[in-house]
XYZ file of C-alpha atoms in Angstrom:
527
model
C 34.138 299.572 79.146
C 30.702 298.058 78.785
C 31.596 296.732 75.333
C 34.708 295.100 76.734
C 32.702 293.573 79.578
C 30.105 292.170 77.156
C 32.560 290.961 74.535
C 33.855 287.399 74.376
C 32.664 283.916 73.509
C 29.347 282.449 74.751
C 31.318 280.072 76.959
C 32.958 283.026 78.688
C 29.587 284.679 79.195
C 28.162 281.458 80.648
C 31.141 281.183 82.968
C 30.585 284.787 84.046
C 26.917 284.078 84.775
C 27.737 280.951 86.737
C 30.170 282.855 88.965
C 28.549 286.226 89.647
C 30.834 286.991 92.531
C 33.911 287.039 90.316
C 34.677 290.120 88.310
C 31.676 292.150 89.489
C 32.025 295.903 89.533
C 30.483 298.419 91.882
C 28.421 300.874 89.886
C 27.115 304.106 91.441
C 23.492 305.044 90.954
C 22.508 308.308 89.346
C 19.352 308.608 91.413
C 16.963 306.917 93.817
C 15.757 303.498 92.634
C 13.797 302.181 95.617
C 15.247 298.817 96.609
C 16.381 300.355 99.875
C 12.828 299.701 101.015
C 13.390 295.900 101.019
C 13.909 295.772 104.800
C 10.665 297.645 105.268
C 8.941 295.233 102.884
C 10.337 292.291 104.769
C 9.233 293.760 108.080
C 5.730 294.461 106.797
C 5.421 290.969 105.364
C 6.677 289.371 108.573
C 4.341 291.463 110.693
C 1.375 290.533 108.526
C 2.227 286.818 108.686
C 3.010 286.870 112.374
C 5.700 284.980 114.273
C 5.912 281.739 116.151
C 8.118 280.822 119.089
C 8.287 277.488 120.908
C 9.722 277.069 124.407
C 10.482 273.785 126.131
C 10.566 273.900 129.949
C 12.513 270.998 131.450
C 12.778 270.524 135.187
C 11.484 268.673 138.196
C 7.945 269.184 139.424
C 7.567 272.121 141.797
C 10.420 274.340 140.519
C 8.035 277.058 139.282
C 8.080 276.481 135.522
C 4.499 277.578 134.937
C 4.864 280.605 137.235
C 7.984 281.762 135.384
C 6.204 281.528 132.018
C 3.342 283.623 133.357
C 5.841 286.171 134.645
C 7.871 286.280 131.411
C 4.929 287.067 129.169
C 2.993 289.056 131.774
C -0.151 286.940 131.472
C -1.887 283.986 133.031
C -1.669 280.837 130.944
C -4.362 278.282 131.560
C -3.138 274.858 132.576
C -3.659 272.062 135.048
C -1.112 271.800 137.887
C 1.128 268.746 137.713
C 1.359 266.144 140.473
C 4.155 263.880 141.677
C 2.237 260.679 140.942
C 2.963 260.357 137.213
C 4.176 256.872 136.202
C 6.516 258.366 133.594
C 7.584 261.563 131.881
C 4.857 263.142 129.751
C 5.187 266.218 127.543
C 2.243 268.596 127.607
C 2.048 271.187 124.809
C -0.133 274.310 124.850
C -0.309 276.974 122.131
C -1.423 280.565 122.756
C -1.979 283.563 120.448
C -0.453 286.726 121.907
C -0.685 290.260 120.573
C 1.603 293.161 121.432
C 1.074 296.418 119.532
C 0.578 295.261 115.931
C 2.782 292.148 116.224
C 1.189 288.746 116.662
C 3.003 285.843 118.266
C 1.919 282.210 118.287
C 3.555 280.943 121.462
C 3.851 277.231 122.251
C 4.917 276.158 125.735
C 5.899 272.527 126.229
C 6.277 271.324 129.823
C 7.734 268.044 131.051
C 5.187 266.581 133.466
C 6.612 264.066 135.939
C 10.261 264.712 135.096
C 12.480 263.521 137.966
C 9.601 262.089 140.030
C 10.378 258.413 139.355
C 12.632 256.215 141.465
C 14.432 254.987 138.362
C 15.395 258.126 136.410
C 17.629 256.373 133.890
C 15.330 256.874 130.896
C 13.712 260.171 131.903
C 15.348 262.039 129.010
C 14.069 259.682 126.270
C 10.518 261.101 125.970
C 12.002 264.604 125.599
C 14.438 263.553 122.860
C 11.696 261.657 121.036
C 9.405 264.695 121.157
C 12.058 267.014 119.692
C 12.900 264.518 116.923
C 9.210 264.139 116.148
C 8.896 267.879 115.494
C 11.975 267.778 113.228
C 10.541 264.793 111.367
C 7.212 266.528 110.815
C 8.969 269.571 109.313
C 11.171 267.329 107.138
C 8.166 265.459 105.782
C 6.552 268.784 104.912
C 9.703 269.831 103.050
C 9.857 266.580 101.084
C 6.299 266.935 99.794
C 5.816 267.669 96.112
C 3.390 270.482 96.866
C 4.673 272.270 99.950
C 2.921 274.976 101.939
C 5.703 276.019 104.294
C 4.495 279.617 104.432
C 1.316 278.480 106.188
C 2.813 275.487 108.010
C 2.799 275.786 111.794
C 6.418 275.292 112.804
C 6.437 273.215 115.995
C 10.213 272.846 116.299
C 11.592 273.792 119.716
C 13.471 277.116 119.562
C 14.612 277.392 123.173
C 14.926 274.993 126.075
C 14.809 276.510 129.552
C 16.433 273.949 131.831
C 15.375 274.528 135.448
C 18.026 273.609 138.025
C 17.037 273.009 141.635
C 18.679 275.526 144.064
C 20.641 272.930 146.034
C 23.756 275.103 146.332
C 26.088 272.128 145.838
C 26.329 270.754 142.293
C 24.299 269.492 139.376
C 22.436 266.219 139.701
C 23.421 263.345 137.465
C 19.944 263.500 135.905
C 20.547 267.121 134.874
C 23.937 266.370 133.320
C 22.697 263.344 131.368
C 19.600 265.138 130.087
C 21.435 268.278 128.961
C 24.100 266.145 127.284
C 21.420 264.344 125.265
C 19.680 267.607 124.306
C 22.565 269.955 123.479
C 22.789 268.806 119.834
C 19.024 269.100 119.267
C 17.932 272.322 120.960
C 19.229 275.635 122.323
C 19.711 275.058 126.062
C 19.541 278.008 128.451
C 20.200 276.829 132.035
C 18.476 278.754 134.831
C 18.494 278.355 138.589
C 14.867 278.237 139.727
C 13.690 279.763 143.009
C 17.048 281.395 143.529
C 15.783 283.241 146.625
C 16.132 279.931 148.494
C 19.924 280.390 148.851
C 22.078 283.336 149.860
C 24.009 285.583 147.502
C 27.396 284.067 148.305
C 26.071 280.536 147.915
C 24.412 281.529 144.626
C 27.698 282.870 143.193
C 29.583 279.695 144.138
C 26.734 277.589 142.770
C 26.907 279.332 139.370
C 30.656 278.759 139.142
C 30.205 275.110 140.092
C 27.503 274.598 137.452
C 29.586 276.229 134.715
C 32.637 274.110 135.517
C 30.602 270.894 135.537
C 28.993 271.713 132.189
C 32.399 272.383 130.614
C 34.030 269.287 132.121
C 31.176 267.062 130.876
C 31.145 268.585 127.389
C 27.643 270.017 127.557
C 27.125 272.711 124.902
C 24.696 275.364 126.125
C 23.384 278.244 124.022
C 25.728 281.211 123.809
C 24.257 284.570 122.908
C 25.733 285.682 119.552
C 28.461 288.311 119.530
C 29.016 288.588 115.757
C 26.454 291.389 115.420
C 27.989 294.674 116.522
C 24.666 296.062 117.697
C 24.231 293.341 120.337
C 27.779 292.049 120.725
C 28.511 293.992 123.909
C 25.314 293.151 125.786
C 25.391 289.527 124.685
C 29.002 289.144 125.731
C 28.132 290.540 129.156
C 25.123 288.270 129.554
C 27.070 285.162 128.584
C 29.133 285.715 131.725
C 25.975 285.678 133.883
C 24.873 282.203 132.759
C 23.174 280.339 134.322
C 20.535 282.914 135.223
C 19.170 282.884 138.772
C 15.490 283.721 138.459
C 12.381 284.159 140.586
C 8.828 284.022 139.278
C 5.727 285.624 140.723
C 2.402 286.845 139.420
C 1.494 288.723 142.588
C 1.874 292.502 142.568
C 2.806 294.364 145.731
C 2.971 298.091 146.305
C 6.589 299.068 146.789
C 7.025 302.786 147.247
C 4.632 304.396 144.820
C 4.631 301.560 142.263
C 2.980 298.196 141.939
C 5.638 295.601 141.211
C 5.800 291.822 140.926
C 7.338 290.510 144.098
C 7.275 287.748 146.679
C 6.453 288.607 150.270
C 8.311 286.800 153.076
C 8.305 287.333 156.842
C 11.829 288.710 156.606
C 11.184 290.996 153.626
C 10.178 291.319 149.992
C 11.906 289.913 146.902
C 11.289 291.962 143.766
C 11.161 289.929 140.566
C 12.254 292.770 138.265
C 14.982 294.066 140.575
C 18.351 293.003 139.106
C 19.908 293.185 142.559
C 17.550 290.448 143.714
C 17.564 288.064 140.706
C 18.382 287.716 136.990
C 14.797 287.683 135.740
C 15.218 290.929 133.754
C 18.396 289.596 132.122
C 16.613 286.413 131.070
C 13.688 288.350 129.607
C 16.001 290.698 127.718
C 18.104 287.923 126.228
C 15.298 285.484 125.473
C 12.614 287.797 124.103
C 13.812 291.306 123.352
C 17.270 290.651 121.894
C 17.833 287.064 120.717
C 14.446 285.553 119.897
C 15.091 285.652 116.155
C 18.599 284.247 116.607
C 17.147 281.334 118.564
C 14.762 280.643 115.695
C 17.573 280.865 113.167
C 19.905 278.617 115.182
C 17.161 276.027 115.437
C 16.688 275.950 111.676
C 20.273 276.339 110.451
C 22.058 274.248 113.073
C 19.896 271.714 114.877
C 17.383 271.013 112.138
C 20.045 270.842 109.437
C 21.991 268.343 111.539
C 18.887 266.185 111.928
C 18.037 266.532 108.223
C 21.554 265.576 107.085
C 21.672 262.504 109.342
C 18.207 261.440 108.256
C 18.971 261.778 104.523
C 22.239 259.912 104.944
C 20.353 257.099 106.615
C 18.055 257.055 103.600
C 21.081 256.714 101.307
C 21.313 260.257 99.945
C 24.774 261.821 99.594
C 26.204 265.058 98.197
C 29.082 263.378 96.312
C 29.858 259.930 94.938
C 33.002 257.947 95.873
C 34.944 259.925 93.240
C 34.041 263.235 94.931
C 31.846 264.240 92.012
C 28.468 265.901 92.455
C 25.698 263.408 93.028
C 22.326 264.259 91.558
C 19.102 263.473 93.328
C 17.932 261.329 90.418
C 21.053 259.184 90.511
C 20.761 258.860 94.274
C 17.147 257.818 93.932
C 17.935 255.218 91.257
C 20.840 253.804 93.245
C 18.776 253.635 96.394
C 15.891 252.044 94.502
C 18.120 249.363 92.981
C 19.655 248.704 96.374
C 16.235 248.425 97.934
C 14.996 246.046 95.222
C 18.086 243.881 95.687
C 17.540 243.711 99.417
C 13.855 242.982 98.838
C 14.638 240.081 96.500
C 17.198 238.746 98.937
C 14.721 238.873 101.807
C 12.060 237.293 99.610
C 14.385 234.403 98.785
C 15.296 233.970 102.437
C 11.620 233.960 103.391
C 10.856 231.403 100.662
C 13.622 229.086 101.850
C 12.523 229.529 105.432
C 8.940 228.753 104.423
C 9.998 225.571 102.606
C 12.103 224.501 105.577
C 9.229 225.078 107.983
C 6.838 223.185 105.703
C 9.194 220.214 105.669
C 9.550 220.316 109.432
C 5.789 220.518 109.818
C 5.266 217.588 107.444
C 7.750 215.506 109.425
C 5.930 216.380 112.649
C 2.565 215.470 111.106
C 3.901 212.145 109.784
C 5.305 211.300 113.191
C 2.002 212.209 114.811
C 0.117 210.103 112.227
C 2.374 207.140 112.941
C 1.741 207.472 116.662
C -2.016 207.645 116.037
C -1.924 204.460 113.922
C 0.013 202.630 116.621
C -2.433 203.792 119.247
C -5.356 202.738 117.048
C -3.864 199.246 116.607
C -3.366 198.880 120.345
C -6.920 199.975 121.073
C -8.280 197.660 118.334
C -6.427 194.663 119.781
C -7.580 195.535 123.284
C -11.169 195.803 122.013
C -10.967 192.392 120.351
C -9.635 190.798 123.547
C -12.419 192.350 125.593
C -15.005 191.232 123.033
C -13.708 187.632 123.152
C -13.841 187.600 126.952
C -17.420 188.879 126.917
C -18.478 186.255 124.370
C -16.951 183.484 126.488
C -18.699 184.807 129.567
C -21.996 185.039 127.699
C -21.647 181.433 126.540
C -21.022 180.236 130.104
C -24.046 182.190 131.346
C -26.240 180.685 128.615
C -25.122 177.223 129.670
C -25.955 177.988 133.274
C -29.408 179.321 132.276
C -30.168 176.200 130.250
C -29.066 173.936 133.121
C -31.235 175.963 135.514
C -34.270 175.624 133.243
C -33.764 171.878 133.049
C -33.569 171.606 136.819
C -36.641 173.837 137.162
C -38.634 171.652 134.759
C -37.649 168.531 136.642
C -38.571 170.124 139.960
C -41.969 171.270 138.630
C -42.637 167.745 137.356
C -41.789 166.254 140.705
C -43.914 168.858 142.489
C -46.917 168.161 140.297
C -46.586 164.452 140.899
C -46.301 165.061 144.654
C -49.345 167.379 144.601
C -51.431 164.739 142.898
C -50.372 162.118 145.450
C -50.992 164.532 148.356
C -54.442 165.439 146.994
C -55.589 161.859 146.933
C -54.364 161.311 150.438
C -56.134 164.477 151.635
C -59.450 163.374 150.188
C -59.056 160.065 151.902
C -58.418 161.708 155.234
C -61.421 164.021 154.774
C -63.683 161.060 154.251
C -62.332 159.391 157.366
C -62.911 162.528 159.467
C -66.296 163.374 158.029
C -68.213 161.457 160.697
C -66.240 162.945 163.567
C -68.029 165.623 165.576
C -64.889 167.273 167.013
C -61.054 167.047 167.076
C -58.341 168.463 169.311
C -55.838 171.164 168.120
C -52.569 171.471 170.102
C -51.750 175.039 169.058
C -55.346 176.337 169.128
C -55.164 177.450 165.466
C -57.332 176.360 162.533
C -56.778 177.760 159.005
C -58.984 177.376 156.014
C -57.866 178.279 152.520
C -59.907 179.049 149.481
C -58.614 179.763 145.960
C -60.558 182.176 143.758
C -59.917 184.967 141.199
C -58.411 187.814 143.232
C -59.059 188.392 146.981
C -61.680 186.045 148.417
C -63.766 185.919 151.524
C -64.214 182.721 153.434
C -67.130 182.634 155.874
C -67.298 180.260 158.743
C -70.339 179.922 160.928
C -69.925 178.131 164.164
C -73.191 176.488 165.354
C -74.036 176.112 168.977
C -72.836 173.056 170.740
C -72.996 171.851 174.291
C -69.742 171.615 176.253
C -68.871 170.140 179.611
C -69.994 173.204 181.486
C -73.071 173.609 179.363
C -71.900 176.945 177.736
C -72.645 177.701 174.140
C -70.127 178.721 171.428
C -70.436 182.207 169.969
C -71.140 182.937 166.329
C -68.138 184.318 164.552
C -67.421 185.375 160.940
C -63.820 184.995 159.739
C -62.096 186.802 156.735
C -59.249 184.787 155.198
C -56.830 186.429 152.616
C -56.117 184.968 149.185
C -53.373 182.339 149.223
C -51.900 180.222 146.441
C -51.466 176.614 147.401
C -48.215 176.169 145.423
C -46.208 178.541 147.651
C -44.154 177.184 150.504
C -45.308 179.840 152.985
C -47.792 178.925 155.718
C -50.410 181.677 156.162
C -51.411 181.987 159.803
C -54.477 184.012 160.453
C -55.268 184.783 164.076
C -58.857 185.631 162.984
C -59.661 181.963 162.561
C -58.977 181.156 166.221
C -62.057 180.061 168.227
C -61.224 179.366 171.847
C -63.369 178.539 174.884
C -61.994 180.108 178.016
C -63.119 177.206 180.219
C -61.094 174.676 178.189
C -57.336 174.276 178.423
C -55.386 173.862 175.134
C -58.409 172.298 173.448
C -60.699 173.659 170.781
C -63.811 171.831 169.483
C -64.773 172.369 165.870
C -68.533 171.766 165.470
C -69.807 169.673 162.554
C -72.310 172.413 161.731
C -69.700 174.469 159.884
C -71.075 175.672 156.568
C -68.970 177.096 153.694
C -70.179 178.888 150.569
C -67.332 177.545 148.494
C -65.691 174.193 148.278
C -63.201 173.410 151.018
C -59.739 172.614 149.669
C -57.802 171.512 152.658
C -57.280 171.857 156.442
C -53.878 172.644 157.805
C -53.456 171.784 161.473
C -50.465 173.108 163.518
């Protein structure tokens, strides 16, 4: 039998190797070999490496997302409370290392801060979708590396999305429907009704039915617990009928009977978190952590990530088959994509070159037009400058003529004045000689001025000698200071200091012949 199985041509043997599932025979073992320990080896290896699980909590602020996480994992996660004043939706990620028995779990909780708090909620789902795609892209880039380290890579892909629904008791909000519709192809959605103790049992049952019908009618695909495994098929089938889960979260422990249990105390009674008659918290914990955690991880990798990877590679130009339905190798795909890229690059380069030339021509035309305008403006300004210069020259010429005429008139006037001064001087000397023998003369205005020309200010001293008047009274001695005065000016200097008046005479002043002067007397001016 073995000889017959090994006989044949090399081509037949190669065909047999290529298709191991065809013609294989089941051979019994004569004794224990040891490969039945592979599951144990796999378990030991997985336990030594540890596990990771990432949960995304989507819901409006104040629905108890953080409290439910603390209740699910029976711990207190550190985190800042969210407010209602966020300008947009922000995703906050926190990673924790948990240890239970000898199994380590790296848990990442991602919360949507500010979800549903804005007036315009149209784009509230976009930050969530972008965050999920970013985690897929990071894993894809790690896979495409030449030297990959996936066994130590921290997988940040979202494995489960707990969508918190407000306990309105009526129907789903449009925001909830739109968001779940955008997320159902990227993540495993598990809808839960938060704070389910806010509505009665009958209202809660109707609310669940209403939510399920709306999800089906709008085509929203939520995560269904798998039923293909016989060991969990029955419990998962039962739990699928309880979706969405109505849960309550609390970290406070109250003494109920003889036990300390997590519960919420109200004036009308106590709600026990782990009592299945009060809420579905135990069902959620069983399905999410104890039964289907590994299935959620597998669904994320085999379904959602593979869908993202296929779409991304198709966008990059990679395909499994060519147009003739023949296998397409990666090398051929790379060469085809490279040639296509080079062709597009050359085409864009040519378009950019033509655009550059066109813009250069347009710019040159604009510069020429601007240069022409500048030349025209320069010519206008030059002509205007020449006209102004000609006007100024004409005006200067007229002013020069006027100055010359004025100088001529001034010269003539000075000549006439000098001739008149000479004639007046001779006449004055003649009059002085005639009046030299007179002892006194009458002045109508009682003013007598004497002028003396020297270098700078001069002092003119007059000494009045005693003389005998009609009443026999004598004149008083008086010294007079006269300021410097140029004879050629037309002003008449009047000095009240040169007045010498007798009180017993009326409008008459007698100038005595005994007047003595230290300098030569030029002239007398009588007013």
